[in-house]
PDB file of C-alpha atoms and ligand atoms in Angstrom:
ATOM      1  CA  UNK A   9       4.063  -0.286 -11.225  1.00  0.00           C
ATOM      2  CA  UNK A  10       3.151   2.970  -9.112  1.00  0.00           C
ATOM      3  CA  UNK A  11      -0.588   2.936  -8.586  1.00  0.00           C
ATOM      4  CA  UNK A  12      -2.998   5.195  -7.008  1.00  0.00           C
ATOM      5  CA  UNK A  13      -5.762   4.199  -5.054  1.00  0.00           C
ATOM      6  CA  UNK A  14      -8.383   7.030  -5.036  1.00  0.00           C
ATOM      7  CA  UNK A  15     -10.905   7.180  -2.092  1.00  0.00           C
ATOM      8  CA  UNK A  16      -9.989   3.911  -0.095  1.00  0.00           C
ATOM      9  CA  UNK A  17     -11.343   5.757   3.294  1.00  0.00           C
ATOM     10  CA  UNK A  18     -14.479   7.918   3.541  1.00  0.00           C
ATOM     11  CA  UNK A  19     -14.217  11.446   5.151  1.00  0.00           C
ATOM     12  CA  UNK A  20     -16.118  10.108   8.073  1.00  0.00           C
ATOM     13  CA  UNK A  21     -13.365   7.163   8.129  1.00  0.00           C
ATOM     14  CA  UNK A  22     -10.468   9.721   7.856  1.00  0.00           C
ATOM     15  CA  UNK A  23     -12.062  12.199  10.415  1.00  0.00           C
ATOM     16  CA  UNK A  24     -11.899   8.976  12.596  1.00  0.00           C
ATOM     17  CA  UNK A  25      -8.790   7.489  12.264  1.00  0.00           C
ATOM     18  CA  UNK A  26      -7.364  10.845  12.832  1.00  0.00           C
ATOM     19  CA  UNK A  27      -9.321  11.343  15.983  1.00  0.00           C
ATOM     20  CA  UNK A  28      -8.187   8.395  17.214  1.00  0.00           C
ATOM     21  CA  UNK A  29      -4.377   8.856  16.361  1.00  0.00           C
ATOM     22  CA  UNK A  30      -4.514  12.283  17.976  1.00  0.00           C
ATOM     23  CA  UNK A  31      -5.151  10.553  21.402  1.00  0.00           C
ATOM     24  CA  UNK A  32      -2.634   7.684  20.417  1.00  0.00           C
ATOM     25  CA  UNK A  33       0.327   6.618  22.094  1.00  0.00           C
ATOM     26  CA  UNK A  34       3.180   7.670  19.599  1.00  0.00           C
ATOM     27  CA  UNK A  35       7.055   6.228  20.031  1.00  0.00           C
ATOM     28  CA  UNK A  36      10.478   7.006  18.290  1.00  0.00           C
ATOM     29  CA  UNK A  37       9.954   5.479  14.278  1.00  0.00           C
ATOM     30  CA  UNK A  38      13.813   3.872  15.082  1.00  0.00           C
ATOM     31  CA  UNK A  39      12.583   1.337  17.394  1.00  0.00           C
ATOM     32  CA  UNK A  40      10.889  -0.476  14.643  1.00  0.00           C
ATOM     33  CA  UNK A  41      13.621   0.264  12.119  1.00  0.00           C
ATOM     34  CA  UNK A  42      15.920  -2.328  10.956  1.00  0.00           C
ATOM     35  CA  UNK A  43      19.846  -1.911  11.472  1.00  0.00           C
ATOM     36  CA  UNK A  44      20.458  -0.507   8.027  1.00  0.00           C
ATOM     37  CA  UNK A  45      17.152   1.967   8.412  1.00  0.00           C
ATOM     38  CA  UNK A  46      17.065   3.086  11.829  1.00  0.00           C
ATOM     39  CA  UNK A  47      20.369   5.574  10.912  1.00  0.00           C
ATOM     40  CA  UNK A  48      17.858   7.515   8.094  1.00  0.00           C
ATOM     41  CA  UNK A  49      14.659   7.200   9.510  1.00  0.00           C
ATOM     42  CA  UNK A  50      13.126  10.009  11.583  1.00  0.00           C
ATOM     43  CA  UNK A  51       9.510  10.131  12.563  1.00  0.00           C
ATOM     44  CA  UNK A  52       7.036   9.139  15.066  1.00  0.00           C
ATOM     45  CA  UNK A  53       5.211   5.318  15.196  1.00  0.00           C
ATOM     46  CA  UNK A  54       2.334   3.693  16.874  1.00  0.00           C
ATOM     47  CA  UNK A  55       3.250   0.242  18.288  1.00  0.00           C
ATOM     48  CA  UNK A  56       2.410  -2.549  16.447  1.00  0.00           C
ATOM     49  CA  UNK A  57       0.255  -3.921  19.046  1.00  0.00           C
ATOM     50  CA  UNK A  58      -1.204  -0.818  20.071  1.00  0.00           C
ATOM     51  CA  UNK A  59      -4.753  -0.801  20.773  1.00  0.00           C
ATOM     52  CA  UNK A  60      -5.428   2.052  18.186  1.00  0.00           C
ATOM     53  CA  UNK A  61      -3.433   0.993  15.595  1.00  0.00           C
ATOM     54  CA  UNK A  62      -5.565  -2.633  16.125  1.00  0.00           C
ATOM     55  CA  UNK A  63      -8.748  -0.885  15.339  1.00  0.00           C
ATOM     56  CA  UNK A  64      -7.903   1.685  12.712  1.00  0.00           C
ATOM     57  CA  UNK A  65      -5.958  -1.248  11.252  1.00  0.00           C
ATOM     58  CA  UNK A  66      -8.494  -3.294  10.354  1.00  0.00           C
ATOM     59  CA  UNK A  67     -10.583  -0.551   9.030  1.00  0.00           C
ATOM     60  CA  UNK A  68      -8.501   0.002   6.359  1.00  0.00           C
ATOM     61  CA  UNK A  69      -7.429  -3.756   5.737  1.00  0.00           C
ATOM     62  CA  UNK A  70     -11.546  -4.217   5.463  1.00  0.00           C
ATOM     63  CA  UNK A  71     -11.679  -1.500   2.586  1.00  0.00           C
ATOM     64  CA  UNK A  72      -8.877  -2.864   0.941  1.00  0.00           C
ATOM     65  CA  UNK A  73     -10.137  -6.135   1.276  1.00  0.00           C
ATOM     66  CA  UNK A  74     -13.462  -4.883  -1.146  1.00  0.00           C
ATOM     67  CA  UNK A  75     -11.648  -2.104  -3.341  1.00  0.00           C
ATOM     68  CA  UNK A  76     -11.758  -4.196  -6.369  1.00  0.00           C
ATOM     69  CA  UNK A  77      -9.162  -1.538  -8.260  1.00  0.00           C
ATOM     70  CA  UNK A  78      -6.591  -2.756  -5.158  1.00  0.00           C
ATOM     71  CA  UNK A  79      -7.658  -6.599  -5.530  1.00  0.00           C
ATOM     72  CA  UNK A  80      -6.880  -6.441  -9.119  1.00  0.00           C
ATOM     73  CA  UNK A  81      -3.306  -5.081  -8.762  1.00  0.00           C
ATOM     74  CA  UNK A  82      -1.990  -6.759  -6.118  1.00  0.00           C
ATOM     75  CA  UNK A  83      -3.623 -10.074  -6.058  1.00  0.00           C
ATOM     76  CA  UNK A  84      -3.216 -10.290  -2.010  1.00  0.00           C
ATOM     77  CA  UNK A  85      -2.581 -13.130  -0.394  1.00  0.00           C
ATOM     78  CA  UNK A  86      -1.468 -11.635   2.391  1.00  0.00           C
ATOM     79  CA  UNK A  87      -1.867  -7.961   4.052  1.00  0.00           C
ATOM     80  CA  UNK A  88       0.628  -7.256   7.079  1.00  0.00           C
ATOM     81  CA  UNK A  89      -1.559  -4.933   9.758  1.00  0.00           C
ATOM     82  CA  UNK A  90      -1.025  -1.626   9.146  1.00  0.00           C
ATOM     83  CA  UNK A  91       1.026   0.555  11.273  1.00  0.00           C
ATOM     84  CA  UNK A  92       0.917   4.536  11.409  1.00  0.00           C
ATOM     85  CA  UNK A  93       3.195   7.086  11.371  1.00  0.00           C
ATOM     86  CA  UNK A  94       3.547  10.785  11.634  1.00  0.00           C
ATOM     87  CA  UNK A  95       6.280  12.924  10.024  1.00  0.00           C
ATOM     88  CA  UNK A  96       6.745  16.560  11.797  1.00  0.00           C
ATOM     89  CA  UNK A  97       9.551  18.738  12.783  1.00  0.00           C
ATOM     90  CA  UNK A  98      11.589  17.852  10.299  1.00  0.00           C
ATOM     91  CA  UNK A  99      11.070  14.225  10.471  1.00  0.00           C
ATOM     92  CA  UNK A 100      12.057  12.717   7.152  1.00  0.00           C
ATOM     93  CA  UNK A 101      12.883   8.796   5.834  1.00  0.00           C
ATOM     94  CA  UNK A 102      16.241   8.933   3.778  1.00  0.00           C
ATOM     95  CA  UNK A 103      16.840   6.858   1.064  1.00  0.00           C
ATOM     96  CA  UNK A 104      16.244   2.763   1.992  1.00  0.00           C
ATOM     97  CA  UNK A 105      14.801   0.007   1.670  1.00  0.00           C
ATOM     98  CA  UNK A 106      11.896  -2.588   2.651  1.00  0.00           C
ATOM     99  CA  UNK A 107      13.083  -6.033   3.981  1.00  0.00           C
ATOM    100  CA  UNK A 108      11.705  -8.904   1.984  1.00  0.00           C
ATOM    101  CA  UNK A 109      10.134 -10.393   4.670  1.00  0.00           C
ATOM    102  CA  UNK A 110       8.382  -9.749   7.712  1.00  0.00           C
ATOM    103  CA  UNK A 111       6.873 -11.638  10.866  1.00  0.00           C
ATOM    104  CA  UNK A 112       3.195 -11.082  11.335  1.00  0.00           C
ATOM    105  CA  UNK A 113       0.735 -12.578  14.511  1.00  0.00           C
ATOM    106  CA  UNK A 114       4.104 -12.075  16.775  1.00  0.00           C
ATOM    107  CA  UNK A 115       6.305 -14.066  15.019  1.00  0.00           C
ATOM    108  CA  UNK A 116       3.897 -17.040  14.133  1.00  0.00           C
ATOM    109  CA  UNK A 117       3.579 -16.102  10.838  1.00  0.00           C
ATOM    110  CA  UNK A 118       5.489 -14.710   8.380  1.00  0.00           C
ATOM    111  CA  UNK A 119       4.728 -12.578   4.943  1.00  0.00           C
ATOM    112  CA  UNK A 120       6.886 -11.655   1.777  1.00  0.00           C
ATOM    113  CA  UNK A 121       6.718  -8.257   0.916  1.00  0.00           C
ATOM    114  CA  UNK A 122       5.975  -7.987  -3.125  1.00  0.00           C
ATOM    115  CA  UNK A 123       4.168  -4.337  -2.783  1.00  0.00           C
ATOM    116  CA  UNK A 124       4.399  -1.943  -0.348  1.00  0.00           C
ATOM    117  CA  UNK A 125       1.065   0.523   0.477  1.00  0.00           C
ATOM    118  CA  UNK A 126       0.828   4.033   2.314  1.00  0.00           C
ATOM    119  CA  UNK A 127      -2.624   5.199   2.494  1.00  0.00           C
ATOM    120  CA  UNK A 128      -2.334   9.242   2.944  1.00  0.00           C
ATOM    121  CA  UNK A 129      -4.649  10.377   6.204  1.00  0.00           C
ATOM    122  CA  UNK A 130      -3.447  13.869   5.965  1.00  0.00           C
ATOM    123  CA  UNK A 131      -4.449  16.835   3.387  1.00  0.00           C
ATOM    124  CA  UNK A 132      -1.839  18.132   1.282  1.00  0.00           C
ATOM    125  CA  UNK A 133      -2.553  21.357   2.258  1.00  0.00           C
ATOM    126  CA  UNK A 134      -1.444  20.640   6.297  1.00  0.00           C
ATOM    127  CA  UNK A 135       1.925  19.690   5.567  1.00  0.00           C
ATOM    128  CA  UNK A 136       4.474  21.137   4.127  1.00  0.00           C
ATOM    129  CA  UNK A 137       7.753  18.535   1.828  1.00  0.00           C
ATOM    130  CA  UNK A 138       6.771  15.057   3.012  1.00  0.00           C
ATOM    131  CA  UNK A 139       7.041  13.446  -0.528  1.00  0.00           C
ATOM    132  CA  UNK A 140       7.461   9.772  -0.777  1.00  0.00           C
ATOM    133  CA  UNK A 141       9.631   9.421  -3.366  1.00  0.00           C
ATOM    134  CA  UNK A 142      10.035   5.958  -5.689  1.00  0.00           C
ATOM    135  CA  UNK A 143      13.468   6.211  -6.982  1.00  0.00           C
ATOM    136  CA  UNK A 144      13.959   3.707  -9.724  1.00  0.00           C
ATOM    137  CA  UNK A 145      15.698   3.824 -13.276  1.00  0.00           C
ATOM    138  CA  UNK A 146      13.395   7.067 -14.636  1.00  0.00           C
ATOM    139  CA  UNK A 147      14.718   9.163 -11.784  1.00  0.00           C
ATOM    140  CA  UNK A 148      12.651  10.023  -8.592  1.00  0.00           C
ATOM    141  CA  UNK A 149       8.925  10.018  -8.396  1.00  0.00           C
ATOM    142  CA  UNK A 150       7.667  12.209  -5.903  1.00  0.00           C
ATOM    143  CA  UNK A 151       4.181  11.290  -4.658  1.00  0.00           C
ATOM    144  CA  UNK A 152       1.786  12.819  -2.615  1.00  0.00           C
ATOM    145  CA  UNK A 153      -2.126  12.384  -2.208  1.00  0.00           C
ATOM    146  CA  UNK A 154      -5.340  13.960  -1.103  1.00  0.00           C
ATOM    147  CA  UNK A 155      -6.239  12.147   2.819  1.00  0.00           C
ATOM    148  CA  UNK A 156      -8.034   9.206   1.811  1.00  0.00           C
ATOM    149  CA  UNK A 157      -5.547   8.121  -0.895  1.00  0.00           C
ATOM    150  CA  UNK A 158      -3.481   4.869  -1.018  1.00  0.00           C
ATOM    151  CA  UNK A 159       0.051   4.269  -3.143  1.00  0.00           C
ATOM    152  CA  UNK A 160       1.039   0.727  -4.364  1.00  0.00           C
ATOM    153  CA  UNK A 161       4.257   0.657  -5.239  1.00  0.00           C
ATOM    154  CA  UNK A 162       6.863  -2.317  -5.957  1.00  0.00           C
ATOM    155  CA  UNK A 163       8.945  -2.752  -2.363  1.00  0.00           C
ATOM    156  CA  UNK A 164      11.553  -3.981  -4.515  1.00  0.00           C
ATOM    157  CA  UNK A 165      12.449   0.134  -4.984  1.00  0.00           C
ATOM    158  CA  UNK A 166      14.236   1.979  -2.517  1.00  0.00           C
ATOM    159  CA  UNK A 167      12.476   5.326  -1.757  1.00  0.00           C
ATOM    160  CA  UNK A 168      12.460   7.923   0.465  1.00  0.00           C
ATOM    161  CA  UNK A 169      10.181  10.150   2.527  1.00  0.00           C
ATOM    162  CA  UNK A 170      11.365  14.118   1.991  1.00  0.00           C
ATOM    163  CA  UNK A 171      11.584  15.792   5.621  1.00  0.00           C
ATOM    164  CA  UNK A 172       8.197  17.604   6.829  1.00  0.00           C
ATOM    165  CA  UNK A 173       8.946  21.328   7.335  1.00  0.00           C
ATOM    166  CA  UNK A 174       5.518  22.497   8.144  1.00  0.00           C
ATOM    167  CA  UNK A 175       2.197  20.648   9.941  1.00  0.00           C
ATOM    168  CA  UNK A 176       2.252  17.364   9.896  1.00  0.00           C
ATOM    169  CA  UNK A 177       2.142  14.325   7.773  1.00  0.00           C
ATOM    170  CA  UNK A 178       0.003  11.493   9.209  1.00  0.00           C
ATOM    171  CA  UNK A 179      -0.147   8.081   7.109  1.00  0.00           C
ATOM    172  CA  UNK A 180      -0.664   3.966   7.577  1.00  0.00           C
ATOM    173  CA  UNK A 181       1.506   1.894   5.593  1.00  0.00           C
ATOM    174  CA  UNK A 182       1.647  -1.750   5.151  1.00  0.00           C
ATOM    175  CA  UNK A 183       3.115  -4.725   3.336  1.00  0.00           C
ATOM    176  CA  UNK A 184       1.254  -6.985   0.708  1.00  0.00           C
ATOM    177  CA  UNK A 185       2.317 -10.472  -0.617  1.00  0.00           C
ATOM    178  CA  UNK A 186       0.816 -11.264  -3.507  1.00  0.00           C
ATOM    179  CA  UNK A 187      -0.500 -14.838  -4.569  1.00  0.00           C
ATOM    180  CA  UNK A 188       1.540 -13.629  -8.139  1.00  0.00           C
ATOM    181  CA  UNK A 189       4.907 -13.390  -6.949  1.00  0.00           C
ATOM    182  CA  UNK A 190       6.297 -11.266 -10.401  1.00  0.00           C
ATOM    183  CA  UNK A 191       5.441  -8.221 -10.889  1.00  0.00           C
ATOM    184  CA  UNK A 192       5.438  -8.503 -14.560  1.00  0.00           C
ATOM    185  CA  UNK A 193       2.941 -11.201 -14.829  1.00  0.00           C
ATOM    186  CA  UNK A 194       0.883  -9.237 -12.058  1.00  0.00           C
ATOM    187  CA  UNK A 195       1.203  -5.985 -14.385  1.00  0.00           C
ATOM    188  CA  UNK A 196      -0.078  -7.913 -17.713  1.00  0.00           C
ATOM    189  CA  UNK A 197      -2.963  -9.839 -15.153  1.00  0.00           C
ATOM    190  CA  UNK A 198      -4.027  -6.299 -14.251  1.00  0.00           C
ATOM    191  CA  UNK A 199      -3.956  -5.175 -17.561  1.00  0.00           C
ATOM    192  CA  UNK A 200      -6.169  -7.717 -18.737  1.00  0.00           C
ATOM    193  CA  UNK A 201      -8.969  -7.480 -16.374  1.00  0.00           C
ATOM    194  CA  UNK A 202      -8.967  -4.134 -16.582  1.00  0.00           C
ATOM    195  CA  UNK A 203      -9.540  -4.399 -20.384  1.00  0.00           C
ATOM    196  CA  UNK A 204     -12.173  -6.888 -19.948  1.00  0.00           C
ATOM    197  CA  UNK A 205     -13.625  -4.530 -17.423  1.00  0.00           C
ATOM    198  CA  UNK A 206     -14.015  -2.123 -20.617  1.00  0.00           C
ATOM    199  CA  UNK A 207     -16.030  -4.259 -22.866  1.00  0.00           C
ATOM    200  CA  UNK A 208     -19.319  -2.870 -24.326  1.00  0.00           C
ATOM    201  CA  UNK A 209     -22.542  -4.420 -22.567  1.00  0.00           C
ATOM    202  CA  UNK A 210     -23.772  -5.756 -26.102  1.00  0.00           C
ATOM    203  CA  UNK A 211     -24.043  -9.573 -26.844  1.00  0.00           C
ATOM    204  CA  UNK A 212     -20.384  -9.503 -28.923  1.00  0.00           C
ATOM    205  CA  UNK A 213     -19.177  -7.672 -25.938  1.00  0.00           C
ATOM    206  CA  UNK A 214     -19.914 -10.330 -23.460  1.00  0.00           C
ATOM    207  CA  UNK A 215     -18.783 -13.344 -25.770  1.00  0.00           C
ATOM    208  CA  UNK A 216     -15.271 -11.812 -25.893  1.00  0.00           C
ATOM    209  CA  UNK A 217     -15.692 -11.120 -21.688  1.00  0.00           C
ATOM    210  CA  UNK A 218     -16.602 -14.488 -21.304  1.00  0.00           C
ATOM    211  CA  UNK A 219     -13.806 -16.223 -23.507  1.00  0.00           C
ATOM    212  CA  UNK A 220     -11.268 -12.908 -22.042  1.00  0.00           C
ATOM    213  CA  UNK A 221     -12.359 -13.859 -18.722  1.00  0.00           C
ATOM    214  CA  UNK A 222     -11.585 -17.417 -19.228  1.00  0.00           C
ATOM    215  CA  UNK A 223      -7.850 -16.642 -19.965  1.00  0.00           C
ATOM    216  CA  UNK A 224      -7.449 -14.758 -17.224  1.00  0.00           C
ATOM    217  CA  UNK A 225      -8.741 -17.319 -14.700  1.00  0.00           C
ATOM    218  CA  UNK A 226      -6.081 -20.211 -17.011  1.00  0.00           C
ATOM    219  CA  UNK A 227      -3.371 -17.277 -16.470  1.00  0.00           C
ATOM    220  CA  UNK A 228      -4.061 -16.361 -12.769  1.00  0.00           C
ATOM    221  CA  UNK A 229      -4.378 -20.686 -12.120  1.00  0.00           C
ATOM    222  CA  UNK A 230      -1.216 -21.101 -13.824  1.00  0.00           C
ATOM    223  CA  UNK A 231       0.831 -18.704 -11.506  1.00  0.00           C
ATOM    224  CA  UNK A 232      -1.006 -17.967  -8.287  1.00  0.00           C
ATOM    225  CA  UNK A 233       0.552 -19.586  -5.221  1.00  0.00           C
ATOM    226  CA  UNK A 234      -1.125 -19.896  -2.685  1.00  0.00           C
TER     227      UNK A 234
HETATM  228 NI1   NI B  14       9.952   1.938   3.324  1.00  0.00          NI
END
């Protein structure tokens, strides 16, 4: 499931996080590659332990932590910091793919990654290529979003990030593992509460959101794991 995430950061948050990446210490995207990635992938990164990326970080792991349209997707257990990159030049992606799992807190702890999340802090209009691109069995699906803007998407997909001919392409990305560990029963758990999210305010309305809501919470008990 590709989902959008509309309006995760404010335009003051955006105007801030890009203020601060401007003054940022920025280093070569390969030296956080793995050995399979670091031969596609061209683009600048902030440390993972860099000051800035620690701040701006946990902004936007405190709006996703209260964005109930993310909560009810990916059922988090676990959100890896965010990092930051910037695409420019050139600087593309190719064609790869997400390693299952990834060490967190310096190695203490460690995350698997069910969904993978770039929130866009860049207009459109400032860049020029700089798709990601989802490739799975329907063909390629090219996305990109207003600044502000998140993508879930399954990081069980290879993808791709098209190279940046014009401006530049500024984004954080990050890893989610998800207390529902298939992504089918996560799809059909989102689908539900969204459709009990839709019931009419009337008394038959909230007998059916009661009684809905109660299978959800057996369904989401039966195959969290936590
Ligand atoms: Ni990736």
């Amino acid at each position: 499931m590709l989902l959008r995430i509309p309006h995760l950061l404010t335009p003051d948050e955006i105007a801030e996080c890009r203020r601060a990446l401007g003054e940022a210490d920025w280093i070569d995207g390969r030296d956080t590659a793995g050995y399979l990635s670091a031969g596609v992938k061209r683009n600048a990164q902030l440390a993972a332990q860099d000051p800035v990326a620690l701040r701006i970080g946990a902004l936007i792991t405190a709006r996703l932590g209260e964005n109930p349209l993310f909560l009810s997707a990916a059922l988090p257990q676990a959100i890896m910091p965010p990092l930051f990159n910037l695409y420019a030049g050139g600087g593309h992606y190719g064609s790869h793919i997400d390693g299952a799992i990834r060490s967190i807190d310096g190695g203490h702890r460690r995350i698997r990654t069910d969904l993978s999340m770039t929130v866009m802090l860049s207009d459109p209009a400032d860049y020029e290529g700089g798709e990601l691109v989802i490739e799975d069995h329907y063909g390629d699906r090219p996305v990109k979003l207003p600044a502000g803007d998140a993508i879930l998407y399954p990081s069980t997909s290879i993808h791709h990030v098209t190279p940046v001919t014009r401006g530049g392409r500024l984004a954080a990305f990050t890893w989610i593992q998800s207390m529902v560990r298939d992504g089918g029963v996560r799809a059909q758990l989102f689908e539900l509460d969204g459709a009990i999210q839709q019931l009419p305010e009337d008394e038959t309305g909230q007998a059916s959101r009661l009684r809905l809501s109660n299978v959800y919470h057996n369904l989401l008990r039966h195959f969290a794991e936590l």
